[in-house]
Coordinates of C-alpha atoms in Angstrom, one line a residue:
M9 CA 48.8 0.7 21.8
D10 CA 48.2 0.2 18.1
R11 CA 50.4 -2.3 16.3
T12 CA 52.3 -1.6 13.2
P13 CA 50.6 -3.3 10.2
H14 CA 52.6 -6.2 8.8
V15 CA 51.8 -6.8 5.1
L16 CA 52.9 -9.9 3.2
I17 CA 53.2 -9.2 -0.6
F18 CA 53.2 -12.2 -3.0
P19 CA 53.7 -11.5 -6.7
F20 CA 53.3 -13.9 -9.6
P21 CA 56.9 -15.0 -10.5
A22 CA 57.3 -13.0 -13.7
Q23 CA 59.3 -9.7 -14.2
G24 CA 56.4 -7.4 -14.9
H25 CA 54.5 -8.6 -11.8
I26 CA 57.5 -8.4 -9.5
T27 CA 58.3 -4.9 -10.8
Q28 CA 55.0 -3.4 -9.8
M29 CA 54.6 -5.2 -6.5
L30 CA 58.1 -4.4 -5.3
K31 CA 57.4 -0.7 -6.0
L32 CA 54.2 -1.1 -3.8
A33 CA 56.3 -2.8 -1.1
E34 CA 58.7 0.1 -1.0
L35 CA 55.8 2.6 -1.0
L36 CA 54.3 0.9 2.0
C37 CA 57.6 0.8 3.9
L38 CA 58.1 4.5 3.3
S39 CA 54.7 5.1 4.8
G40 CA 55.4 3.3 8.0
I41 CA 54.2 -0.2 7.1
Q42 CA 56.3 -3.4 7.7
V43 CA 56.4 -5.6 4.6
T44 CA 57.5 -9.1 3.9
F45 CA 58.0 -9.6 0.2
L46 CA 57.6 -13.2 -0.8
N47 CA 59.3 -14.4 -3.9
T48 CA 60.4 -17.7 -5.4
H49 CA 63.9 -19.0 -4.6
H50 CA 65.0 -18.6 -8.2
N51 CA 63.7 -15.0 -8.7
H52 CA 65.0 -13.9 -5.4
R53 CA 68.5 -15.0 -6.3
R54 CA 68.3 -13.0 -9.6
L55 CA 66.9 -9.9 -7.7
R56 CA 69.8 -10.0 -5.3
R57 CA 72.3 -10.2 -8.2
H58 CA 70.8 -7.5 -10.4
A59 CA 68.6 -5.1 -8.3
D60 CA 70.7 -4.4 -5.2
I61 CA 67.8 -5.4 -2.9
D62 CA 70.0 -6.0 0.1
S63 CA 71.1 -2.3 0.5
R64 CA 68.6 0.0 -1.3
F65 CA 65.3 -0.8 0.5
P66 CA 64.2 0.4 3.9
A67 CA 64.9 -1.9 6.9
S68 CA 61.1 -2.6 7.3
L69 CA 61.1 -4.4 4.0
R70 CA 62.1 -8.1 4.5
F71 CA 62.4 -10.9 1.9
Q72 CA 61.2 -14.4 2.1
T73 CA 61.2 -17.2 -0.5
I74 CA 59.3 -20.4 -1.3
P75 CA 59.7 -23.0 -4.1
D76 CA 58.1 -22.2 -7.5
G77 CA 56.9 -25.7 -8.1
L78 CA 59.1 -26.3 -11.2
P79 CA 61.7 -29.0 -11.3
P80 CA 65.3 -28.1 -10.6
H81 CA 66.4 -28.6 -14.2
H82 CA 63.7 -26.2 -15.6
P83 CA 65.4 -23.4 -17.6
R84 CA 63.1 -20.8 -16.0
R85 CA 63.0 -18.5 -19.0
Q86 CA 60.4 -15.8 -18.2
F87 CA 58.0 -17.0 -21.0
G88 CA 58.4 -20.5 -19.7
F89 CA 57.3 -19.4 -16.2
L90 CA 54.0 -18.1 -17.6
K91 CA 53.3 -21.2 -19.6
E92 CA 54.3 -23.6 -16.8
W93 CA 52.4 -21.9 -14.1
I94 CA 49.2 -21.9 -16.2
Y95 CA 49.5 -25.4 -17.7
S96 CA 51.7 -27.5 -15.4
V97 CA 52.2 -26.3 -11.9
D98 CA 49.8 -27.8 -9.4
I99 CA 49.4 -24.9 -7.0
K100 CA 47.3 -26.9 -4.6
S101 CA 50.0 -29.4 -3.9
Q102 CA 53.2 -27.6 -4.8
I103 CA 52.8 -24.0 -3.7
E104 CA 49.9 -23.6 -1.3
P105 CA 51.4 -25.8 1.5
S106 CA 54.6 -23.7 1.6
F107 CA 52.6 -20.5 1.6
R108 CA 50.3 -21.7 4.4
H109 CA 53.3 -22.9 6.5
L110 CA 55.0 -19.5 6.2
L111 CA 51.9 -17.6 7.3
V112 CA 51.3 -20.0 10.2
S113 CA 54.9 -19.5 11.4
Y114 CA 54.4 -15.7 11.4
Q115 CA 51.0 -16.0 13.2
S116 CA 52.7 -17.9 16.1
Q117 CA 55.3 -15.2 16.6
N118 CA 55.0 -11.7 18.0
N119 CA 54.8 -10.2 14.5
P120 CA 51.8 -11.7 12.8
V121 CA 50.8 -10.9 9.3
T122 CA 47.8 -8.5 9.4
C123 CA 47.1 -8.4 5.6
I124 CA 48.1 -10.3 2.5
I125 CA 48.5 -8.4 -0.8
S126 CA 48.7 -11.1 -3.4
D127 CA 48.9 -11.1 -7.2
G128 CA 45.4 -11.3 -8.7
V129 CA 46.3 -14.5 -10.5
L130 CA 47.3 -16.2 -7.2
T131 CA 43.9 -16.3 -5.7
F132 CA 44.4 -19.4 -3.7
T133 CA 46.0 -17.0 -1.2
I134 CA 42.5 -15.6 -0.5
D135 CA 41.2 -18.9 0.8
V136 CA 44.4 -19.5 2.8
G137 CA 44.0 -16.1 4.4
M138 CA 40.4 -16.6 5.2
G139 CA 41.3 -19.9 7.0
L140 CA 43.8 -18.0 9.2
G141 CA 41.7 -14.9 9.7
I142 CA 43.9 -12.7 7.5
P143 CA 42.3 -10.3 5.0
T144 CA 43.6 -10.5 1.5
I145 CA 43.8 -7.6 -1.0
S146 CA 44.2 -8.6 -4.7
F147 CA 46.6 -6.6 -6.9
R148 CA 46.0 -7.0 -10.6
T149 CA 49.1 -5.9 -12.6
V150 CA 47.3 -5.7 -15.9
S151 CA 45.3 -2.7 -17.2
T152 CA 41.7 -2.2 -16.0
C153 CA 40.5 -2.4 -19.6
C154 CA 42.0 -5.9 -19.9
L155 CA 40.7 -7.0 -16.5
W156 CA 37.2 -5.9 -17.6
T157 CA 37.6 -7.8 -20.8
Y158 CA 38.6 -10.9 -18.8
F159 CA 35.3 -10.7 -16.9
W160 CA 33.2 -10.8 -20.1
L161 CA 35.0 -13.2 -22.4
P162 CA 33.8 -16.5 -20.8
Q163 CA 30.2 -15.3 -21.2
L164 CA 30.8 -14.5 -24.9
V165 CA 32.2 -18.0 -25.4
R166 CA 29.2 -19.6 -23.7
S167 CA 26.8 -17.6 -25.7
G168 CA 28.5 -18.4 -29.0
D169 CA 29.4 -14.8 -29.7
L170 CA 33.0 -15.9 -29.9
K171 CA 33.2 -19.0 -32.1
F172 CA 36.0 -21.6 -32.2
G173 CA 36.7 -24.6 -34.5
G174 CA 35.0 -25.3 -37.8
E175 CA 36.3 -24.9 -41.2
E176 CA 35.6 -21.2 -41.7
L177 CA 38.3 -18.7 -41.2
I178 CA 38.1 -16.4 -38.1
D179 CA 37.4 -12.8 -39.1
M180 CA 40.0 -11.1 -36.9
D181 CA 38.4 -7.7 -37.6
E182 CA 35.0 -8.8 -36.4
R183 CA 33.7 -6.3 -33.8
V184 CA 33.2 -7.6 -30.3
S185 CA 30.3 -5.5 -29.3
S186 CA 29.1 -7.1 -26.1
I187 CA 31.6 -5.7 -23.6
P188 CA 30.3 -2.5 -22.0
G189 CA 32.6 0.4 -22.5
S190 CA 34.3 -0.9 -25.6
E191 CA 31.4 -1.8 -27.9
T192 CA 32.4 0.5 -30.7
F193 CA 36.1 -0.3 -31.3
L194 CA 37.2 -3.7 -29.8
R195 CA 37.8 -6.4 -32.4
R196 CA 38.6 -10.1 -32.2
R197 CA 42.2 -9.4 -32.9
D198 CA 42.4 -7.1 -29.9
L199 CA 41.4 -9.9 -27.5
P200 CA 43.9 -11.7 -25.2
S201 CA 45.7 -14.5 -26.9
F202 CA 43.5 -17.3 -25.5
Y203 CA 40.5 -15.9 -27.4
R204 CA 42.2 -15.1 -30.7
S205 CA 43.0 -18.6 -32.0
K206 CA 40.7 -20.9 -34.1
E207 CA 41.0 -23.8 -31.6
I208 CA 39.7 -23.2 -28.1
D209 CA 42.4 -23.3 -25.3
K210 CA 40.4 -24.6 -22.4
T211 CA 43.3 -24.7 -19.9
G212 CA 44.3 -21.1 -20.6
M213 CA 40.8 -19.8 -20.6
E214 CA 39.8 -21.7 -17.4
F215 CA 42.9 -20.3 -15.6
V216 CA 42.1 -16.7 -16.6
D217 CA 38.4 -17.1 -15.8
T218 CA 38.9 -18.8 -12.4
E219 CA 41.5 -16.3 -11.2
T220 CA 39.4 -13.3 -12.4
Q221 CA 36.2 -14.5 -10.7
N222 CA 38.0 -15.6 -7.5
S223 CA 39.7 -12.2 -7.1
T224 CA 36.2 -10.7 -6.3
K225 CA 36.3 -12.6 -3.0
S226 CA 39.2 -10.4 -1.8
H227 CA 38.8 -7.6 0.7
A228 CA 39.7 -5.1 -1.9
L229 CA 41.4 -4.6 -5.3
I230 CA 44.6 -2.6 -6.1
L231 CA 45.1 -1.3 -9.6
N232 CA 48.2 0.4 -11.0
T233 CA 46.3 3.0 -13.0
F234 CA 44.8 6.5 -12.6
E235 CA 41.3 7.8 -12.9
D236 CA 41.8 10.1 -15.8
L237 CA 43.2 7.3 -18.0
E238 CA 40.6 4.5 -17.4
S239 CA 37.6 6.2 -15.7
P240 CA 34.9 4.8 -18.0
I241 CA 36.0 1.2 -17.5
L242 CA 36.7 1.8 -13.8
S243 CA 33.0 2.9 -13.4
E244 CA 32.0 -0.5 -14.9
I245 CA 34.3 -2.7 -12.9
R246 CA 33.6 -1.1 -9.5
N247 CA 30.3 -3.1 -9.4
R248 CA 32.4 -6.3 -9.1
F249 CA 34.5 -5.4 -6.0
T250 CA 33.9 -4.2 -2.5
K251 CA 36.7 -1.6 -2.8
I252 CA 39.1 -0.6 -5.5
Y253 CA 42.2 1.5 -4.9
T254 CA 43.6 3.1 -8.1
I255 CA 47.1 4.2 -7.0
G256 CA 49.0 4.4 -10.3
P257 CA 51.3 5.2 -11.9
L258 CA 53.1 3.4 -9.1
H259 CA 56.6 4.4 -10.2
T260 CA 55.6 8.0 -10.3
L261 CA 53.8 7.9 -6.9
L262 CA 56.9 6.1 -5.4
N263 CA 59.2 8.9 -6.7
T264 CA 57.1 11.5 -4.8
K265 CA 57.7 9.5 -1.6
R266 CA 61.5 8.9 -1.9
A267 CA 63.8 11.3 -0.2
E268 CA 66.0 11.3 -3.3
P269 CA 65.8 9.5 -6.7
I270 CA 67.5 6.2 -7.1
S271 CA 70.0 6.3 -10.0
V272 CA 69.7 2.6 -11.0
S273 CA 66.0 2.2 -11.7
S274 CA 65.8 -1.6 -11.7
N275 CA 63.5 -4.0 -9.8
G276 CA 64.5 -6.5 -12.5
L277 CA 65.9 -10.0 -13.1
W278 CA 68.5 -8.8 -15.7
E279 CA 71.7 -6.8 -15.4
V280 CA 71.2 -3.3 -16.5
D281 CA 73.6 -2.0 -19.2
R282 CA 74.0 1.7 -18.4
T283 CA 76.3 2.4 -21.4
C284 CA 73.2 3.3 -23.3
M285 CA 72.7 6.4 -21.2
K286 CA 76.0 7.8 -22.3
W287 CA 75.0 7.0 -25.9
L288 CA 71.7 8.9 -25.4
D289 CA 73.6 11.9 -24.1
S290 CA 75.3 12.2 -27.6
Q291 CA 72.0 12.3 -29.5
T292 CA 69.8 15.3 -30.4
P293 CA 66.5 16.0 -28.5
K294 CA 63.5 13.8 -29.4
S295 CA 65.5 12.1 -32.2
V296 CA 65.8 8.5 -30.8
I297 CA 63.3 5.7 -31.1
Y298 CA 63.6 3.4 -28.1
V299 CA 62.8 -0.2 -28.8
S300 CA 62.1 -2.9 -26.1
F301 CA 59.7 -5.8 -26.1
G302 CA 59.7 -6.3 -22.3
S303 CA 60.8 -9.2 -20.1
V304 CA 58.8 -12.1 -21.6
V305 CA 58.2 -11.7 -25.4
L306 CA 59.9 -14.1 -27.6
M307 CA 60.8 -13.2 -31.3
K308 CA 61.5 -15.5 -34.2
H309 CA 64.9 -14.7 -35.7
S310 CA 63.0 -13.7 -38.9
E311 CA 60.9 -11.2 -37.0
M312 CA 64.0 -9.7 -35.4
M313 CA 65.6 -9.2 -38.8
E314 CA 62.4 -7.5 -40.2
I315 CA 62.4 -5.1 -37.2
W316 CA 66.1 -4.4 -37.6
H317 CA 65.8 -3.6 -41.3
G318 CA 62.8 -1.4 -40.6
L319 CA 64.7 0.5 -37.9
V320 CA 67.7 1.0 -40.2
N321 CA 65.6 2.0 -43.2
S322 CA 63.7 4.6 -41.1
E323 CA 67.0 6.5 -40.8
K324 CA 66.2 7.4 -37.2
P325 CA 68.7 6.8 -34.3
F326 CA 67.5 3.8 -32.2
L327 CA 68.3 2.3 -28.9
W328 CA 67.2 -1.3 -28.9
V329 CA 67.0 -3.7 -25.9
V330 CA 67.5 -7.3 -27.0
R331 CA 67.3 -9.7 -24.1
P332 CA 69.7 -12.6 -24.1
D333 CA 66.8 -15.1 -24.1
S334 CA 64.4 -13.2 -26.4
I335 CA 65.1 -15.1 -29.7
T336 CA 63.5 -18.5 -30.2
E337 CA 66.3 -21.1 -30.2
E338 CA 65.4 -23.0 -33.3
L339 CA 66.0 -20.0 -35.5
E340 CA 68.9 -18.4 -33.8
S341 CA 71.5 -19.5 -36.3
S342 CA 69.6 -18.7 -39.5
D343 CA 70.2 -15.5 -41.5
E344 CA 73.4 -13.5 -41.2
V345 CA 73.0 -9.8 -40.5
A346 CA 73.3 -8.0 -43.8
E347 CA 76.5 -6.0 -44.0
E348 CA 74.7 -2.7 -44.7
V349 CA 72.4 -3.2 -41.7
A350 CA 75.4 -3.8 -39.4
E351 CA 77.2 -0.8 -40.8
E352 CA 74.2 1.5 -40.4
T353 CA 73.6 0.3 -36.9
K354 CA 77.2 1.3 -36.0
K355 CA 76.4 4.8 -37.3
R356 CA 73.1 5.5 -35.5
G357 CA 72.1 2.5 -33.4
C358 CA 72.8 1.2 -29.9
I359 CA 71.9 -2.4 -28.9
V360 CA 72.0 -3.5 -25.2
G361 CA 70.8 -6.6 -23.3
W362 CA 68.7 -4.6 -20.7
A363 CA 68.2 -0.9 -20.1
P364 CA 67.0 1.3 -17.2
Q365 CA 63.7 1.9 -18.9
E366 CA 62.3 4.7 -16.7
E367 CA 65.5 6.7 -17.1
V368 CA 65.6 6.0 -20.9
L369 CA 62.1 7.2 -21.4
A370 CA 62.7 10.3 -19.3
H371 CA 65.8 11.2 -21.4
G372 CA 65.5 14.3 -23.6
A373 CA 66.9 12.4 -26.6
V374 CA 64.0 9.9 -26.7
G375 CA 61.1 10.8 -28.9
G376 CA 59.2 7.5 -29.4
F377 CA 58.9 4.0 -28.0
L378 CA 58.4 0.8 -30.1
G379 CA 57.4 -1.9 -27.6
H380 CA 55.1 -4.7 -26.8
G381 CA 52.3 -2.7 -25.1
G382 CA 52.8 -4.3 -21.6
W383 CA 51.2 -2.3 -18.8
N384 CA 54.4 -1.2 -17.1
S385 CA 55.9 0.0 -20.4
T386 CA 52.6 1.8 -21.4
L387 CA 52.4 3.7 -18.1
E388 CA 56.0 4.6 -18.1
S389 CA 55.8 5.9 -21.6
V390 CA 52.7 8.0 -20.9
V391 CA 54.2 9.5 -17.8
A392 CA 57.3 10.5 -19.8
G393 CA 55.2 12.0 -22.6
V394 CA 56.7 9.6 -25.2
P395 CA 54.2 8.2 -27.8
L396 CA 54.2 4.5 -28.5
I397 CA 54.2 2.0 -31.3
C398 CA 52.7 -1.3 -29.9
W399 CA 53.6 -4.7 -31.3
P400 CA 51.7 -6.9 -28.8
H401 CA 51.8 -10.6 -28.2
F402 CA 49.6 -11.9 -25.4
A403 CA 47.8 -11.3 -22.1
D404 CA 46.8 -7.6 -21.7
Q405 CA 49.1 -6.4 -24.4
T406 CA 46.6 -6.9 -27.3
V407 CA 43.9 -5.0 -25.4
N408 CA 46.2 -2.2 -24.3
S409 CA 47.5 -1.6 -27.8
R410 CA 43.9 -1.0 -29.1
F411 CA 43.2 1.5 -26.3
V412 CA 46.6 3.2 -26.9
E413 CA 45.6 4.0 -30.5
E414 CA 41.8 4.3 -30.5
V415 CA 40.9 5.6 -27.0
W416 CA 43.9 7.3 -25.3
R417 CA 45.5 8.5 -28.6
V418 CA 49.0 8.1 -27.3
G419 CA 50.4 5.9 -30.0
L420 CA 50.0 3.5 -32.9
D421 CA 48.9 -0.2 -33.0
M422 CA 51.2 -2.5 -35.1
K423 CA 49.3 -5.6 -34.0
D424 CA 49.8 -8.8 -36.2
R425 CA 52.2 -7.1 -38.5
C426 CA 56.0 -7.5 -38.5
D427 CA 57.6 -6.5 -41.8
R428 CA 60.3 -4.0 -42.5
S429 CA 58.2 -1.7 -44.5
T430 CA 55.5 -1.4 -41.8
V431 CA 58.2 -0.8 -39.1
E432 CA 59.9 1.8 -41.2
M433 CA 56.6 3.6 -42.0
M434 CA 55.4 3.6 -38.4
V435 CA 58.7 4.8 -37.0
R436 CA 58.7 7.7 -39.5
D437 CA 55.1 8.5 -38.8
L438 CA 55.7 8.6 -35.0
M439 CA 59.0 10.5 -35.1
D440 CA 58.2 13.0 -37.9
E441 CA 55.6 15.8 -38.2
K442 CA 52.8 13.3 -38.5
G443 CA 53.4 12.3 -34.9
E444 CA 53.0 15.8 -33.6
G445 CA 49.4 15.2 -32.6
L446 CA 50.3 12.0 -30.7
R447 CA 53.1 13.8 -28.9
E448 CA 50.7 16.5 -27.8
S449 CA 48.1 14.1 -26.6
T450 CA 50.7 11.9 -24.8
A451 CA 52.1 15.0 -23.1
R452 CA 48.6 15.9 -21.9
M453 CA 47.9 12.4 -20.5
G454 CA 51.4 12.4 -18.9
E455 CA 50.5 15.6 -17.0
L456 CA 47.3 14.1 -15.8
A457 CA 49.2 11.1 -14.6
R458 CA 51.6 13.3 -12.6
E459 CA 48.7 15.3 -11.2
S460 CA 47.1 12.1 -9.9
V461 CA 50.0 11.4 -7.6
R462 CA 50.4 14.9 -6.3
D463 CA 49.0 16.0 -2.9
G464 CA 45.2 16.0 -3.4
G465 CA 45.3 13.9 -6.7
S466 CA 43.2 10.8 -7.1
S467 CA 46.0 8.3 -6.7
F468 CA 47.5 10.2 -3.8
C469 CA 44.2 10.2 -2.0
N470 CA 43.5 6.5 -2.8
F471 CA 46.9 5.5 -1.4
K472 CA 46.1 7.4 1.8
D473 CA 42.8 5.5 2.0
L474 CA 44.7 2.2 1.5
M475 CA 47.1 3.1 4.3
E476 CA 44.1 3.8 6.6
D477 CA 42.5 0.4 5.6
L478 CA 45.8 -1.4 6.4
R479 CA 46.0 0.3 9.8
L480 CA 42.4 -0.5 10.7
M481 CA 43.1 -4.2 10.1
C482 CA 45.5 -4.1 13.1
Q483 CA 43.0 -2.9 15.6

């Protein structure tokens, strides 16, 4: 008799990664796969507090935890996680032994793990799996266009095409013409943060390069994207992997599998404030600009004030998510909010600590999204047919924002600018008649996204193939 596949899923310990991989975990469970979701102790406690994980998931989804390698006193702000894991955490001594011990314990029981699906930046799991005879599938939570850029950048540094150091200023608008598929439009300012600065960041670059190259040793690669969005880049990157499963947008595919929609759409580490939904109900159709810079981005207080003034000056209703930990501490106390800004916000603004983003974007009152260009936010906005203004900061956000404006035509790129006049102008351009073309192209791309997860669509079929692959691993 065939065994039921048992998949262990291990995300990088940051909100955007957990969000995608928890959706995949639920998808697998709804398709008859048993899943163990491995998280850090700290993030699991936050999930239990804010995401109702003990009652809303199928019984075949179980949770396990391991230490994150950070000292007990570490504040564990989300941006701190990214920096500490890249620069400080010794995965070999602090994380790998706990991971290996957990797998060994499963293999000695009647319910062994038959496949590991690990975050594509935790590639030590591939070697551990090989040692125990368990195949590993990598899941990259960034866009394909960014992953493809990661493959090429070390070569551009070695060849001298990307220069660092010296007295001359870096021309941020210099074209990066050596990456296939983006030769005509990618600039230095569109590259991930490690490659934009004057001084070379060897630690950051080596981390990205090592994890990217090591991921090709995996049994297969899962990408949260769909063919119609990134097909030219997908055709390039398929030469690097044995198999690629494009199964996105994951949140849309998951909604097709659920028996009924879940009212609180959170896989998150923050408490959702649902009062914003009632506020949206009182607004006119397509009138509101939704503003959220994701789970990790930090703003200076001065930047926050420029955005705030720009939103008020645009004279558009706005719903703004301001995370409790999103403002850099050293500037928190500077600048009082101008009285007129506070008054105008009371008239047509709503500010919350965290919002149910998928529901917000699907609400009829929302006509635009000012965000950071993270991959989850980009896909959710496209599916909802809501055009974007991208103010990116790091990782894939800088690449995504260029593709949003120049390739997919679903929004505007506000990269490297943060002043009230720019914010006002871009919000007006997006929300008024000038944005009509963007709304039309975003709606078309959103329909293609929804088609991809319907019966017979590319992501629907690729997910079926993934299920077959997981079941064959049991035999």
